[in-house]
Amino acid sequence: MSAKVKPENARVAADRLAAEGGPRAVTAPRPTLWAHGPAEIGKEEIAAVRKVLERRMLFRFGLDRKESYAARFEDLMAKKTGARFALAMNSGTSALMAGLVGLGVSPGDEVLVPAYTYIATAAAVLALGAFPVIVDVDRSLMMDPQDLAKKITPRSCVVIPVHMRGSVCDMERILAVARRHKLRVLEDCAQANGATYRGRHVGTLGDAGAFSLQQSKVISAGEGGILITSDRRVFERAAFYHDSAYMFWMEKQGTPAEQRRRQRETFLGQNFRMPELLGAVAYEQLKKRDRILARTRAIKRRLWAACEDAFGPEALESPNDRAGDCGLAMTVFCESPAQAMEWARLLKAEGVNCGTRFSKEIPDRHVYYFWNYIMEKRTPHRNGFPWVSRDHPCMVQYDREMCPQTIHWMERAVLMPITQAMSDEYVRQVCTAIRKVGRWSSAH
Ligand SMILES: *Cc1c(COP(=O)(O)O)cnc(C)c1O
């Protein structure tokens, strides 16, 4: 602030928007963004990786379950979520594919996915020869249960609700629709490790849940994934599929009768195994998860209060379970796409990290509109599989205007990402910036 400003004018000067030449509200250093788990890597991860290297056994099935980091990661994930079984893999996409196989998805089946999710959710379906049916999202920016009911056909098999950016889907209504139509539910929890719905961990509400450990997720090992389920049959089918030699590693596990049954039931698989180096990082990161989320949730409560003061309760996001939200972002809705651009511009000028959610000019792989290879039905296969097939022709049509609610809400949303690395001072200044822009917007 200029030294020439008289005290009685100081407040007015501080109120002047940075976009109009006033002082910036946020002056504290901006923390690293998009780093939740990875920002917390410390001596624990380093010691675990070192131990793996020093014992020179990088392969999980070369070790006893008690010794293997991949197995310990599975056991801790099962304990934290309350699921009976957990299966670590090399990516979230692998976890989705193994989960779909676990639930019995076959070529030609239709799998319902939301219009707002990372493209891998739909790609995992296609990799199995099944077809993604794109369901509109509601104001929560997640699968709309009403549109879900409309998109079901006799070929529908599985629903994949996706818990986006740490928030949770309207699971009660989604599960009710699924039950009515006898569909199974695979929760995509890639972005919501640690979120809960009515006190239950995501991934345990449906039949199975898939998580990712890629760099941008709550906790990370660079890559990696895990599937959880409490259904033994789903778990075993997923395990057979995740490793073409799973049976050999399991030869001595369980009773002789169980071993014989597994021998009879095993089928072809991939190699989606989790290596020990990944397991070591994943296990140590999982131990840090709840501390990270306690901080992001506390920050979100403060941003929520500031946004409510600034823009009014009607502008706030519509969470399906506010207490269970991971607190990875705060979203507000504007009356028009132009207003969203304006709010984002003013907030950015104040030093707030934020962005609008959708523009036809800026490709974002999280919005179906930009899923080009699906919209245009492209495939690596010479014979057109899976789109072209005599036995199971694709009955799904795609076009860029098919989910109007998604475009409507995304165009009006302004999102502010949250990380645990934001200092109290930084958060206080962001709240000041929000209130400042709010006062300006109610005066204009
Ligand atoms: C990251 C992500 C995936 C895929 O996980 P990978 O580990 O990158 O394969 C799937 N779905 C959603 C919603 C994601 O954010």
XYZ file of C-alpha atoms and ligand atoms in Angstrom:
459
model
C 0.000 0.000 0.000
C 1.235 3.508 -0.789
C 2.601 5.501 2.153
C 0.736 8.551 0.899
C -2.700 7.089 1.684
C -4.328 8.836 4.676
C -5.540 6.449 7.414
C -9.243 7.204 6.767
C -8.728 6.320 3.114
C -6.676 3.182 3.772
C -9.671 0.853 3.821
C -10.984 2.279 0.571
C -7.551 1.849 -1.013
C -7.284 -1.744 0.231
C -10.725 -2.367 -1.234
C -9.650 -1.323 -4.695
C -9.383 -4.402 -6.866
C -5.906 -5.482 -7.890
C -7.328 -5.795 -11.413
C -8.020 -2.038 -11.245
C -4.657 -1.025 -9.867
C -5.335 -1.615 -6.140
C -3.054 -3.658 -3.871
C -3.022 -7.459 -4.256
C -4.740 -9.172 -1.337
C -2.457 -12.214 -1.481
C 1.209 -11.480 -0.865
C 2.263 -14.597 1.105
C 4.242 -17.099 -1.002
C 2.046 -19.391 -3.058
C 2.530 -23.059 -2.082
C 3.314 -25.744 -4.652
C 0.095 -26.742 -6.291
C -1.154 -30.197 -7.199
C 1.040 -31.825 -4.650
C -0.779 -33.494 -1.813
C 0.997 -36.769 -0.989
C 4.149 -36.102 -3.035
C 4.794 -32.834 -1.138
C 4.970 -34.877 2.089
C 7.613 -37.361 0.874
C 10.224 -37.626 3.605
C 12.491 -39.992 5.463
C 9.779 -42.652 5.793
C 9.389 -43.212 2.040
C 13.148 -42.984 1.525
C 13.833 -45.598 4.231
C 11.201 -47.958 2.814
C 12.548 -47.685 -0.750
C 16.063 -48.211 0.568
C 14.962 -51.348 2.387
C 13.440 -52.742 -0.814
C 16.638 -52.070 -2.754
C 18.892 -53.454 -0.064
C 17.062 -56.730 0.187
C 17.235 -57.065 -3.616
C 13.754 -58.496 -3.913
C 11.723 -56.105 -6.043
C 8.940 -58.590 -6.810
C 6.073 -58.861 -4.350
C 5.390 -62.561 -4.783
C 9.025 -63.320 -3.995
C 8.211 -62.303 -0.417
C 6.021 -63.453 2.392
C 2.816 -61.379 2.836
C 4.147 -59.958 6.090
C 7.354 -58.795 4.375
C 5.928 -57.433 1.134
C 5.228 -53.708 0.999
C 2.584 -54.241 -1.705
C 0.781 -56.655 0.639
C 1.153 -54.316 3.607
C -0.296 -51.512 1.510
C -3.277 -53.758 0.687
C -3.824 -54.699 4.310
C -3.667 -51.091 5.495
C -6.043 -49.966 2.750
C -8.508 -52.735 3.708
C -8.255 -51.689 7.345
C -8.727 -47.977 6.638
C -11.689 -48.477 4.312
C -13.381 -51.398 6.037
C -13.313 -53.500 2.838
C -12.629 -57.245 3.216
C -10.217 -57.438 0.259
C -7.735 -55.127 -1.424
C -5.621 -55.749 -4.527
C -2.704 -53.430 -5.343
C -1.945 -52.777 -9.008
C 0.301 -50.723 -11.284
C -2.282 -48.001 -12.101
C -5.779 -46.722 -11.445
C -6.744 -47.698 -14.984
C -5.627 -51.285 -14.235
C -7.677 -51.236 -11.015
C -10.744 -50.119 -12.995
C -10.225 -52.821 -15.641
C -9.685 -55.575 -13.063
C -12.734 -54.302 -11.159
C -14.874 -54.426 -14.305
C -13.709 -57.982 -15.024
C -14.389 -58.831 -11.379
C -17.967 -57.632 -11.846
C -18.403 -59.670 -15.014
C -18.261 -57.018 -17.759
C -17.919 -58.575 -21.229
C -17.556 -57.257 -24.799
C -20.734 -55.548 -25.977
C -21.914 -54.647 -22.478
C -22.730 -51.042 -21.685
C -21.099 -49.338 -18.689
C -22.467 -46.025 -17.421
C -19.850 -43.331 -16.758
C -20.260 -39.624 -15.925
C -19.611 -36.860 -18.478
C -17.097 -35.280 -16.104
C -14.268 -37.651 -15.167
C -10.750 -38.337 -16.340
C -10.904 -40.023 -19.769
C -9.326 -43.213 -18.299
C -12.680 -44.182 -16.720
C -14.194 -44.529 -20.201
C -10.974 -45.915 -21.732
C -10.907 -48.786 -19.203
C -14.407 -49.796 -20.332
C -13.415 -49.724 -24.014
C -10.248 -51.725 -23.383
C -12.514 -54.645 -22.380
C -14.637 -54.336 -25.525
C -17.522 -52.791 -23.590
C -19.066 -49.395 -24.380
C -19.162 -46.339 -22.128
C -22.582 -44.676 -21.947
C -22.069 -41.061 -20.918
C -24.347 -39.799 -18.129
C -24.904 -36.072 -17.522
C -23.700 -34.519 -14.260
C -25.805 -32.378 -11.922
C -24.863 -29.288 -9.921
C -22.591 -31.419 -7.731
C -20.538 -31.923 -10.938
C -21.007 -35.660 -10.476
C -23.272 -38.311 -11.991
C -26.920 -37.208 -12.076
C -29.048 -40.126 -10.751
C -32.019 -38.988 -12.854
C -30.072 -38.988 -16.101
C -28.522 -42.332 -15.072
C -32.002 -43.898 -14.943
C -32.765 -42.535 -18.428
C -29.586 -43.957 -19.991
C -30.093 -47.580 -18.889
C -30.746 -50.139 -21.665
C -31.061 -53.951 -21.714
C -27.294 -54.042 -22.426
C -26.349 -52.073 -19.262
C -24.133 -54.030 -16.882
C -22.190 -51.787 -14.494
C -22.416 -48.169 -13.264
C -19.208 -46.249 -12.471
C -19.949 -43.246 -10.251
C -16.789 -41.110 -10.069
C -15.991 -39.153 -6.903
C -14.409 -36.077 -8.458
C -11.789 -33.864 -6.817
C -12.276 -35.307 -3.379
C -16.064 -34.896 -3.332
C -18.565 -37.742 -3.224
C -21.418 -38.755 -5.523
C -25.070 -38.943 -4.493
C -24.585 -42.614 -3.643
C -27.999 -43.192 -2.079
C -29.846 -42.295 -5.254
C -27.284 -43.879 -7.594
C -27.398 -47.163 -5.655
C -31.208 -47.099 -5.674
C -31.269 -46.783 -9.483
C -28.616 -49.506 -9.836
C -30.533 -51.862 -7.545
C -33.803 -51.277 -9.382
C -32.160 -52.281 -12.667
C -29.953 -55.040 -11.183
C -26.738 -53.275 -12.159
C -23.480 -53.590 -10.267
C -21.570 -50.534 -9.075
C -17.830 -49.862 -9.358
C -16.845 -46.611 -7.635
C -14.000 -44.687 -9.281
C -12.257 -43.227 -6.214
C -9.066 -42.209 -8.053
C -9.442 -38.588 -6.922
C -11.079 -39.178 -3.551
C -8.827 -41.387 -1.410
C -10.108 -40.799 2.134
C -13.522 -39.348 1.269
C -16.558 -40.734 3.084
C -20.286 -40.837 2.394
C -22.458 -40.863 5.517
C -19.475 -42.097 7.489
C -18.554 -44.924 5.110
C -15.347 -44.843 3.075
C -15.773 -44.393 -0.678
C -15.270 -47.643 -2.556
C -17.280 -49.630 0.021
C -20.725 -48.315 -0.916
C -20.971 -50.082 -4.261
C -19.649 -53.555 -5.128
C -16.022 -52.432 -5.511
C -13.882 -49.291 -5.604
C -10.808 -48.378 -7.668
C -8.116 -45.915 -6.529
C -5.105 -44.385 -8.282
C -1.656 -43.439 -6.975
C -0.658 -41.279 -9.939
C 1.201 -38.045 -9.119
C -1.857 -35.737 -8.942
C -3.910 -37.859 -6.478
C -4.285 -37.451 -2.700
C -1.420 -39.875 -2.036
C 0.957 -41.053 -4.731
C 3.749 -43.364 -5.753
C 4.057 -41.722 -9.180
C 1.876 -44.469 -10.625
C -0.105 -47.285 -9.042
C -3.628 -48.280 -8.105
C -5.686 -50.450 -5.809
C -9.056 -52.171 -5.954
C -11.135 -52.800 -2.837
C -14.207 -55.010 -2.443
C -15.934 -57.082 0.202
C -17.141 -59.635 -2.357
C -14.791 -62.633 -2.483
C -15.889 -63.613 -5.972
C -15.232 -60.104 -7.358
C -11.855 -60.069 -5.631
C -10.789 -63.447 -7.027
C -11.852 -62.649 -10.578
C -9.999 -59.312 -10.378
C -6.929 -61.088 -8.962
C -6.937 -63.703 -11.768
C -7.167 -60.928 -14.342
C -4.501 -58.706 -12.740
C -1.819 -61.399 -13.070
C -1.735 -64.203 -15.639
C 0.242 -66.294 -13.127
C -1.765 -65.431 -10.011
C -2.658 -69.091 -9.473
C 1.007 -70.117 -9.231
C 1.712 -67.667 -6.433
C -1.425 -68.832 -4.633
C -0.730 -72.566 -4.912
C -0.141 -73.047 -1.233
C -2.772 -70.604 0.061
C -6.027 -71.780 1.650
C -7.497 -75.251 2.119
C -6.996 -77.994 -0.529
C -10.658 -77.571 -1.545
C -10.168 -73.833 -2.044
C -7.019 -74.500 -4.078
C -8.889 -76.935 -6.339
C -11.716 -74.462 -6.851
C -9.285 -71.694 -7.789
C -7.533 -74.053 -10.230
C -10.870 -74.713 -11.941
C -11.985 -71.068 -12.044
C -8.832 -69.209 -13.079
C -8.770 -67.566 -16.528
C -6.564 -65.458 -18.739
C -5.033 -62.360 -17.224
C -2.769 -59.381 -17.736
C 0.221 -58.157 -15.809
C -1.100 -55.372 -13.582
C 1.019 -56.368 -10.556
C 2.338 -53.765 -8.144
C 6.143 -53.796 -7.800
C 7.699 -53.558 -4.311
C 9.258 -50.132 -4.983
C 5.781 -48.761 -5.652
C 4.375 -50.650 -2.685
C 6.978 -49.124 -0.349
C 6.065 -45.558 -1.315
C 2.320 -46.287 -1.391
C 2.372 -47.832 2.097
C 4.232 -44.908 3.677
C 2.055 -42.376 1.838
C -1.143 -44.047 3.030
C 0.001 -43.603 6.633
C 0.183 -39.828 5.969
C -3.168 -39.533 4.209
C -5.459 -38.585 7.068
C -3.136 -35.872 8.337
C -3.103 -34.288 4.855
C -6.903 -34.428 4.682
C -7.419 -32.978 8.164
C -5.554 -29.887 6.946
C -7.270 -29.571 3.517
C -10.671 -29.978 5.187
C -9.901 -27.238 7.727
C -8.781 -24.897 4.922
C -11.913 -25.629 2.921
C -14.133 -24.668 5.881
C -12.472 -21.243 5.888
C -12.782 -20.760 2.128
C -16.400 -21.911 2.336
C -17.205 -19.217 4.928
C -15.448 -16.537 2.848
C -17.288 -17.592 -0.343
C -20.607 -17.629 1.492
C -20.040 -14.062 2.744
C -18.759 -12.909 -0.614
C -21.102 -14.493 -3.110
C -24.079 -15.689 -1.039
C -25.157 -19.240 -0.146
C -26.819 -19.781 -3.542
C -23.420 -19.498 -5.296
C -21.807 -22.287 -3.235
C -21.169 -25.784 -4.574
C -23.741 -28.529 -3.765
C -21.904 -31.330 -1.954
C -23.609 -34.700 -1.493
C -21.800 -35.130 1.830
C -20.068 -32.009 3.054
C -18.403 -33.674 6.055
C -16.977 -36.521 3.958
C -15.488 -34.243 1.288
C -11.652 -34.362 1.147
C -11.438 -30.575 0.832
C -9.269 -30.569 -2.293
C -11.114 -27.671 -3.962
C -13.751 -25.014 -3.342
C -16.206 -24.354 -6.161
C -18.605 -21.442 -6.636
C -21.180 -21.039 -9.402
C -21.845 -17.844 -11.336
C -24.989 -16.738 -13.136
C -23.347 -16.875 -16.559
C -20.174 -18.166 -18.211
C -19.091 -14.526 -18.709
C -19.435 -13.849 -14.985
C -17.355 -16.951 -14.204
C -14.563 -15.650 -16.456
C -14.816 -12.257 -14.765
C -14.704 -13.624 -11.176
C -11.762 -15.850 -12.085
C -9.942 -12.902 -13.674
C -10.474 -10.668 -10.624
C -9.513 -13.396 -8.133
C -6.367 -14.233 -10.107
C -5.380 -10.567 -10.137
C -5.630 -10.626 -6.325
C -3.208 -13.565 -6.295
C -5.752 -16.370 -5.784
C -5.074 -19.571 -7.682
C -8.343 -20.454 -9.394
C -9.858 -21.248 -12.762
C -13.048 -21.687 -14.723
C -13.999 -25.302 -15.400
C -14.898 -25.380 -19.046
C -14.378 -23.536 -22.251
C -14.723 -24.935 -25.750
C -11.362 -23.310 -26.531
C -9.302 -25.009 -23.793
C -9.216 -28.811 -24.093
C -9.610 -30.618 -20.763
C -9.499 -34.426 -20.771
C -11.905 -34.476 -17.805
C -14.899 -33.323 -19.865
C -16.526 -35.731 -22.351
C -16.636 -32.888 -24.891
C -12.901 -33.380 -25.431
C -12.846 -37.196 -25.477
C -12.067 -37.084 -29.181
C -11.280 -40.740 -29.788
C -14.558 -41.727 -28.165
C -16.660 -39.018 -29.842
C -15.160 -40.137 -33.184
C -15.090 -43.889 -32.332
C -11.414 -44.403 -33.138
C -9.582 -47.653 -32.372
C -6.098 -49.145 -32.839
C -7.622 -52.330 -34.278
C -7.751 -53.025 -38.053
C -11.179 -54.664 -37.841
C -12.733 -51.745 -35.960
C -13.091 -53.579 -32.617
C -14.816 -52.748 -30.326
C -16.911 -50.230 -32.264
C -17.473 -52.567 -35.219
C -18.484 -56.118 -34.406
C -20.920 -58.615 -35.886
C -21.630 -60.286 -32.554
C -22.041 -57.220 -30.390
C -22.532 -54.052 -32.430
C -22.187 -50.712 -30.670
C -25.620 -49.175 -30.106
C -24.241 -46.085 -28.339
C -24.173 -42.742 -30.157
C -21.885 -39.922 -29.132
C -21.988 -36.216 -29.819
C -20.555 -33.157 -28.146
C -23.923 -31.667 -27.169
C -25.285 -34.861 -25.567
C -24.821 -33.742 -21.932
C -26.141 -30.162 -21.736
C -26.216 -29.990 -17.909
C -22.514 -30.803 -17.810
C -21.671 -27.928 -20.141
C -24.096 -25.621 -18.298
C -22.639 -26.171 -14.820
C -19.011 -26.481 -15.871
C -19.161 -23.182 -17.770
C -20.473 -21.393 -14.689
C -18.088 -22.868 -12.133
C -15.011 -21.227 -10.655
C -12.771 -23.652 -8.798
C -10.082 -22.907 -6.246
C -7.721 -25.833 -5.601
C -6.628 -26.496 -2.013
C -3.459 -28.131 -0.728
C -2.265 -28.867 2.799
C 0.816 -26.764 2.046
C -1.149 -23.480 2.181
C -0.010 -21.539 5.258
C -2.522 -19.942 7.663
C -1.371 -16.535 6.487
C -1.867 -17.488 2.835
C -5.359 -18.853 3.534
C -6.276 -15.694 5.486
C -5.198 -13.539 2.535
C -7.110 -15.714 0.050
C -10.238 -15.257 2.198
C -9.662 -11.475 2.180
C -9.324 -11.570 -1.627
C -12.558 -13.541 -1.964
C -14.458 -11.065 0.231
C -13.004 -8.169 -1.702
C -14.092 -9.565 -5.078
C -17.472 -10.448 -3.546
C -18.060 -6.858 -2.369
C -17.146 -5.604 -5.843
C -19.434 -8.092 -7.573
C -22.472 -7.266 -5.373
C -21.885 -3.547 -6.097
C -21.834 -4.162 -9.883
C -6.318 -40.583 -12.384
C -7.648 -41.114 -12.672
C -7.842 -42.386 -13.243
C -6.725 -43.221 -13.782
O -5.714 -43.509 -12.910
P -4.262 -43.830 -13.485
O -3.521 -44.261 -12.259
O -3.717 -42.593 -14.091
O -4.394 -44.940 -14.470
C -9.136 -42.853 -13.384
N -10.198 -42.107 -13.017
C -10.052 -40.882 -12.495
C -11.274 -40.117 -12.076
C -8.786 -40.327 -12.330
O -8.668 -39.093 -11.829
